[in-house]
Tab-separated table of C-alpha atoms in Angstrom:
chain	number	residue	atom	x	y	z
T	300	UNK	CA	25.882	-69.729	18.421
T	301	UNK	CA	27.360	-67.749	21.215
T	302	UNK	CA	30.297	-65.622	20.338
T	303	UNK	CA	33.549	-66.242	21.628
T	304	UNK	CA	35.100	-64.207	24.260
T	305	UNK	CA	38.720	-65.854	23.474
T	306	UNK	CA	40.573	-67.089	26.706
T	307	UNK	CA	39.879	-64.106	28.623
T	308	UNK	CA	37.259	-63.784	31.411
T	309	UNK	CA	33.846	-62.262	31.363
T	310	UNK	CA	33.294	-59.026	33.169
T	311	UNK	CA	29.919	-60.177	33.496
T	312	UNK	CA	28.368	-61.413	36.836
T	313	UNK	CA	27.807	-64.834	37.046
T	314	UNK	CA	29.412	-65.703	34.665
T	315	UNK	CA	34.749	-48.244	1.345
T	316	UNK	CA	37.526	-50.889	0.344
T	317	UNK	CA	41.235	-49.149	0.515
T	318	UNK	CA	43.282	-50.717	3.268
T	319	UNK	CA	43.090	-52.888	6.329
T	320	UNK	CA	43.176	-49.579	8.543
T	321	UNK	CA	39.948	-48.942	7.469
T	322	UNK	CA	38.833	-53.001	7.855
T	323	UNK	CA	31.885	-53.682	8.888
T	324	UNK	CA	30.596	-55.915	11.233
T	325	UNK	CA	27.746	-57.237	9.296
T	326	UNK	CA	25.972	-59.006	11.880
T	327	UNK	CA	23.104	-61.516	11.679
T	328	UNK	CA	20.311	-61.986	10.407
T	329	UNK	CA	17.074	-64.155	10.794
T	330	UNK	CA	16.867	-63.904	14.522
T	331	UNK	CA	12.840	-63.928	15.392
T	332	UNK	CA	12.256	-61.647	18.455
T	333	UNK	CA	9.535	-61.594	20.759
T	334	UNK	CA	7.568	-58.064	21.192
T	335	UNK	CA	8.036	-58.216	24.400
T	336	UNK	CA	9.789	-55.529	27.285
T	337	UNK	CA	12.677	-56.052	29.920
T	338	UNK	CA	10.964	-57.561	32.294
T	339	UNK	CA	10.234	-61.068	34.254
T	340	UNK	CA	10.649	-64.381	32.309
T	341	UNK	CA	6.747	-64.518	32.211
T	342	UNK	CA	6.909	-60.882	31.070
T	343	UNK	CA	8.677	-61.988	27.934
T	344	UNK	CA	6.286	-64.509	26.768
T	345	UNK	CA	3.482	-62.066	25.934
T	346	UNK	CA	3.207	-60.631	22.100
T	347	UNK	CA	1.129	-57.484	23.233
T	348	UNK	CA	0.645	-54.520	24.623
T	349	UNK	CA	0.677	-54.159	28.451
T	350	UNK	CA	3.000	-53.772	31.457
T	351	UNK	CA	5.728	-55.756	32.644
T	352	UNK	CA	7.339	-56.264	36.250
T	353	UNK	CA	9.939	-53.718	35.098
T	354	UNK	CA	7.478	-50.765	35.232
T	355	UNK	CA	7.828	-50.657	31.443
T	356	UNK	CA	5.433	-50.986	29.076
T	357	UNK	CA	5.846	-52.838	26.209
T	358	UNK	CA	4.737	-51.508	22.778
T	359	UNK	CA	2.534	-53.386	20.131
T	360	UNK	CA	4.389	-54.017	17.045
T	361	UNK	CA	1.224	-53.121	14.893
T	362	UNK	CA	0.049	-49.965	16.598
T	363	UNK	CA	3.530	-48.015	16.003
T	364	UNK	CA	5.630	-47.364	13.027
T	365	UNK	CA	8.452	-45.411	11.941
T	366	UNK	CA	7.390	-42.042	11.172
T	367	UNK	CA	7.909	-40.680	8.040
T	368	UNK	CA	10.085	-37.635	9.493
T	369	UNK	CA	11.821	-37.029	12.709
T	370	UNK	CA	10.298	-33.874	14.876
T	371	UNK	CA	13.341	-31.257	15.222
T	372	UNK	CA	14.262	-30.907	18.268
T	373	UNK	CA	17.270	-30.549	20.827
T	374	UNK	CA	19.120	-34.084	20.863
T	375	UNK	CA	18.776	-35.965	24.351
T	376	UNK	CA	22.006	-35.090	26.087
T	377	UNK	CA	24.194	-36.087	23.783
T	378	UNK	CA	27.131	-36.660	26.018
T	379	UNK	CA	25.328	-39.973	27.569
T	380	UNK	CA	25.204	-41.397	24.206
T	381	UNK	CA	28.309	-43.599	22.501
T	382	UNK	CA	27.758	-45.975	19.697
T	383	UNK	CA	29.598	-49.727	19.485
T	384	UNK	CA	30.572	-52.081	16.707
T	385	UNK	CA	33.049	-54.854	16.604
T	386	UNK	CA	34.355	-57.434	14.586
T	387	UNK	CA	35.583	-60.664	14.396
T	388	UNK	CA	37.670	-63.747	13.103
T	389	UNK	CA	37.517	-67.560	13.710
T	390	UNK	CA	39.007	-69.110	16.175
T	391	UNK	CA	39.979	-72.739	17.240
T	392	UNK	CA	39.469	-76.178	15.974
T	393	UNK	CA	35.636	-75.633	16.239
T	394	UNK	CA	35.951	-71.999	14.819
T	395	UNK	CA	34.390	-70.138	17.643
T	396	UNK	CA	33.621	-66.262	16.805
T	397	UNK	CA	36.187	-64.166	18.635
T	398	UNK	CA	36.808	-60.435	18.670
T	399	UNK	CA	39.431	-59.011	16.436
T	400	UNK	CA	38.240	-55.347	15.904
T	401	UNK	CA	36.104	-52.588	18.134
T	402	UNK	CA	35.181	-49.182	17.534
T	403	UNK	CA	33.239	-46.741	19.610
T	404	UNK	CA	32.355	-43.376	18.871
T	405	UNK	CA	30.347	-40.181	20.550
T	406	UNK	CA	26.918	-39.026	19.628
T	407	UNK	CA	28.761	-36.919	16.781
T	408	UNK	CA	30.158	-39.571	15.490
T	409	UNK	CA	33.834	-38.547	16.744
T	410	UNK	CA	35.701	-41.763	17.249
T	411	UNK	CA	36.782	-42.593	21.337
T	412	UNK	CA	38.535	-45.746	20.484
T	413	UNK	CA	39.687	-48.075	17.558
T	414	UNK	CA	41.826	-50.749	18.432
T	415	UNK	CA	42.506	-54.263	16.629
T	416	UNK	CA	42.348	-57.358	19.202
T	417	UNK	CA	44.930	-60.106	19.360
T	418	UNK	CA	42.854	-63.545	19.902
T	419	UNK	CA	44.841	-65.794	22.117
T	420	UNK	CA	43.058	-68.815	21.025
T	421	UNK	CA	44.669	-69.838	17.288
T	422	UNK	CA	43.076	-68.022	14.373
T	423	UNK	CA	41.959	-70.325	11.813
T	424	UNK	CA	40.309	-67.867	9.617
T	425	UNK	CA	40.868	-64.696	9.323
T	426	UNK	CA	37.459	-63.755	6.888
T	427	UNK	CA	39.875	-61.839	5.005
T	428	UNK	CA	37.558	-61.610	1.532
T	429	UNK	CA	35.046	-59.343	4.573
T	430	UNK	CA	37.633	-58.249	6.717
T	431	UNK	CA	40.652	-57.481	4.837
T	432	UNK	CA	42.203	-58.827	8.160
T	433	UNK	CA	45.594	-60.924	7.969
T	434	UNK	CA	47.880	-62.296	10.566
T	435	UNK	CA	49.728	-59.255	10.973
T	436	UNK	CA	47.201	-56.621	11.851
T	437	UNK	CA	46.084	-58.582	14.940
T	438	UNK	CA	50.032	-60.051	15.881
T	439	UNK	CA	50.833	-56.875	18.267
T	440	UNK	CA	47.379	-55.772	19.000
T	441	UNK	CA	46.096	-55.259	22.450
T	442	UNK	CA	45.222	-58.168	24.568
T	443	UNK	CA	41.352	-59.113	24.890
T	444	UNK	CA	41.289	-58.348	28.456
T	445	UNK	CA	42.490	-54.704	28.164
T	446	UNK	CA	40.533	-54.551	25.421
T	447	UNK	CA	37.710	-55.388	27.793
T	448	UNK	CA	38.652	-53.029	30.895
T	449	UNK	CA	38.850	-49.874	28.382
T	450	UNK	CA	35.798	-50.612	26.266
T	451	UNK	CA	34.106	-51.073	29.636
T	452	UNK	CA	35.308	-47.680	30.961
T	453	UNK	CA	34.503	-45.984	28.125
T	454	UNK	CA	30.509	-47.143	28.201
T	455	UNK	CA	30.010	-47.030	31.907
T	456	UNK	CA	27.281	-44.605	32.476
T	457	UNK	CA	26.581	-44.397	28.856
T	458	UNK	CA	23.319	-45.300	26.738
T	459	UNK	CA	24.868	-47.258	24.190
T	460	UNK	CA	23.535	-47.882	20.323
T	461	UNK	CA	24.484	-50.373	18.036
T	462	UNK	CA	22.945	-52.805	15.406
T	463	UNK	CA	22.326	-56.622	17.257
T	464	UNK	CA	24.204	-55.469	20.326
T	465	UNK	CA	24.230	-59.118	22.259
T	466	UNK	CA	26.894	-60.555	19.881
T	467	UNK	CA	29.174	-57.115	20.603
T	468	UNK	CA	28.725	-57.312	24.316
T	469	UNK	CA	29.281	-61.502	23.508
T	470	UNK	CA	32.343	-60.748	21.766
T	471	UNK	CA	33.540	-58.465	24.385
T	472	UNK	CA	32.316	-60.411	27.139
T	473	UNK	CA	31.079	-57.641	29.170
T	474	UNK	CA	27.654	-57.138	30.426
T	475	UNK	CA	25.614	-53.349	30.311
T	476	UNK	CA	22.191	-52.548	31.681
T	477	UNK	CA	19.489	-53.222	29.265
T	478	UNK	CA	17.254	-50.416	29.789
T	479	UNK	CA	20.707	-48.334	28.351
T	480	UNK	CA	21.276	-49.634	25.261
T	481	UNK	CA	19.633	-48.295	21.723
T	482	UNK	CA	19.334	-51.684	19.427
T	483	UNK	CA	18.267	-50.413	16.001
T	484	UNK	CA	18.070	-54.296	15.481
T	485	UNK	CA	15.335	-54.626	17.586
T	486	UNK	CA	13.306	-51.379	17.715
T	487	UNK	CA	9.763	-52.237	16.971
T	488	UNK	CA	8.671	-49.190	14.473
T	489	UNK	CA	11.478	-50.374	12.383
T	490	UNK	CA	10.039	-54.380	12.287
T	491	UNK	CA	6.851	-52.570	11.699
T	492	UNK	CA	8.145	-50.599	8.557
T	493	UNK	CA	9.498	-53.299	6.776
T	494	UNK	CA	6.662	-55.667	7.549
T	495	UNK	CA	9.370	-57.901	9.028
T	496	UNK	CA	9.473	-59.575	12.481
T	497	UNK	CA	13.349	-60.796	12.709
T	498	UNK	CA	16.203	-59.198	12.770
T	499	UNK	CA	17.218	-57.048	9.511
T	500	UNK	CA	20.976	-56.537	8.772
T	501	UNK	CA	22.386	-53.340	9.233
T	502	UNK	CA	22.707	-52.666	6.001
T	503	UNK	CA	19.467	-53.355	5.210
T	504	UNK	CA	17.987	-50.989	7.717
T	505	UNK	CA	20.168	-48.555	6.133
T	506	UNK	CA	19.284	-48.964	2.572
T	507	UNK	CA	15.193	-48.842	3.074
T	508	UNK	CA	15.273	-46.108	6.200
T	509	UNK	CA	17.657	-43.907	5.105
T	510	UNK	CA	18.459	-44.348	1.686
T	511	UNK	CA	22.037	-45.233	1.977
T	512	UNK	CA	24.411	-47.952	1.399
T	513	UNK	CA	27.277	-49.294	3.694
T	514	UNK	CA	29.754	-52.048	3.327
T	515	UNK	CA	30.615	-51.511	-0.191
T	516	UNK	CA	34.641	-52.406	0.751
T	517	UNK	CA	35.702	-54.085	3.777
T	518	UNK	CA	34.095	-54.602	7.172
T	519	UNK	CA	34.190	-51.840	9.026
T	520	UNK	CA	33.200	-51.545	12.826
T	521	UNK	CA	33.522	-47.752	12.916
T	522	UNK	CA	31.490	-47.095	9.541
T	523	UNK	CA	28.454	-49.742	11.237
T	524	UNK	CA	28.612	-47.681	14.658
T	525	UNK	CA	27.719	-44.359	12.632
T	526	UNK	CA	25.325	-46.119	10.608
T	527	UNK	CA	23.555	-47.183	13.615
T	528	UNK	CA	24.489	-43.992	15.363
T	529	UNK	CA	22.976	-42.105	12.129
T	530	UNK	CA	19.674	-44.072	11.944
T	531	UNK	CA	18.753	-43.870	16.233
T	532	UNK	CA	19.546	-39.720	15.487
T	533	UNK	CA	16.593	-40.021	12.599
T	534	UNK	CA	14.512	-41.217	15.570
T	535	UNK	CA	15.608	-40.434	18.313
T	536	UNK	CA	12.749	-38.157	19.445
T	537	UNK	CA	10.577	-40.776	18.903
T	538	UNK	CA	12.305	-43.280	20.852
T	539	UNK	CA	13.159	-41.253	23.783
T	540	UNK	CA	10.011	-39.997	23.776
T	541	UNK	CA	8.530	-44.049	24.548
T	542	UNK	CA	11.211	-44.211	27.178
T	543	UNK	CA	10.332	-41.353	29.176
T	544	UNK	CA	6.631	-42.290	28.900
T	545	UNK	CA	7.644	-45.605	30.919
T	546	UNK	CA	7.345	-47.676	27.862
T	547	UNK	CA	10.073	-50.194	26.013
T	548	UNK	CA	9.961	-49.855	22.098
T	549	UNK	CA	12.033	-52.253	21.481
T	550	UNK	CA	12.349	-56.551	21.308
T	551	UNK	CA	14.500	-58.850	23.237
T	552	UNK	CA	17.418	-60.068	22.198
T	553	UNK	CA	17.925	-63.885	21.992
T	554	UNK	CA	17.411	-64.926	24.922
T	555	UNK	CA	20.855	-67.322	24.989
T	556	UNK	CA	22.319	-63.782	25.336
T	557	UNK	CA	20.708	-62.330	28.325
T	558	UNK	CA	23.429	-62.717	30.698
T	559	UNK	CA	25.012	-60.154	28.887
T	560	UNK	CA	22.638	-57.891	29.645
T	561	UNK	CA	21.893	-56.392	33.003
């Protein structure tokens, strides 16, 4: 399923539980992903190492895991990194996906914006038992679109990390350049330490990599962002480090969901 980007347009070419304030996008799981780099369509077909038209190499799942501690060193200018979560509620008579919730935050964590979403497409439900959401937190919230044009402002330029970031970027309808975004849903070591090849909730990833639990209340967008946020810090050396060296460490998303990537 694609997520819904409500009645607006896409800016894409071609195409803990206490109150609602504090409403986490757990997103998907059982996606299979292809080891595979940003490349060519015929790039993307491979399951091994080599090169792709991109001029990045792609990384073997099997000859790379997570290691078991993160090399102390000076983070990767910080001030190109934000992180993104969103959430969502149901919408319409075929209860498409649309955004009701996004948060993005710094490198530190800080929060740069927080902002509910009115859908302008009828709610039917609300996922209030995971959201907390009801009709009146989303009644006078901003409208998709300048939702959209901030969000989009706020990312430009930035390298931006998340957890399963096609459905955000879906939700938002707004497309940013692959080779800038930090997936922990899709970065290889992490498949590789769990002995898993699809896509691992969030919370998951958090409970076996870090030690940690999240989404004991409500969904949260803001607490997922850290989360992710928190476990790309743990390795970012590591990851960075396979950048710079002109490879990709990471998997494709679906590939439904590559218009939304550039």
């Amino acid at each position: 399923m694609i997520y819904g980007r409500d009645a607006s347009s896409s800016t894409c070419p071609n195409e803990p539980q206490t109150s609602v304030s504090s409403p986490t996008n757990t997103v998907s799981s059982g996606y299979s992903v292809a080891y595979t780099s940003w490349g060519s369509p015929s790039s993307r077909s491979s399951a091994t190492s080599g090169s792709s038209s991109s001029g990045y190499t792609y990384v073997n799942v099997k000859e790379t895991q997570v290691s078991s501690t993160s090399r102390m060193q000076p983070p990767h200018e910080p001030h190109r990194y934000v992180a993104l979560s969103t959430q969502f509620v149901y919408a319409g008579a075929q209860r498409v996906p649309v955004l009701a919730r996004v948060s993005v935050t710094d490198y530190r964590g800080n929060v740069l914006y927080d902002s509910f979403v009115r859908p302008t497409i009828r709610v039917e439900d609300y996922r209030t038992l995971v959201t907390g959401l009801q009709a009146e937190h989303l009644a006078s919230a901003p409208h998709p679109a300048a939702v959209r044009e901030q969000v989009s402002a706020i990312v430009r330029g930035k390298i931006v990390v998340g957890h399963s970031m096609w459905i955000h970027f879906s939700l938002l309808g707004m497309c940013h350049p692959a080779i800038d975004t930090r997936d922990v849903a899709l970065f290889l070591p992490f498949h590789r330490t769990l002995s898993s090849s699809s896509v691992k909730p969030l919370k998951t990833l958090v409970s076996h990599l870090m030690r940690r639990k999240i989404g004991q209340g409500y969904e949260h967008p803001l607490e997922e962002a850290r989360a992710a946020l928190d476990l790309f810090r743990s390795y970012e050396d590591q990851w960075e480090d396979e950048v710079r060296a002109g490879a990709w460490p990471s998997a494709l998303p679906p590939s439904s969901y590559g218009r939304f990537f550039t």
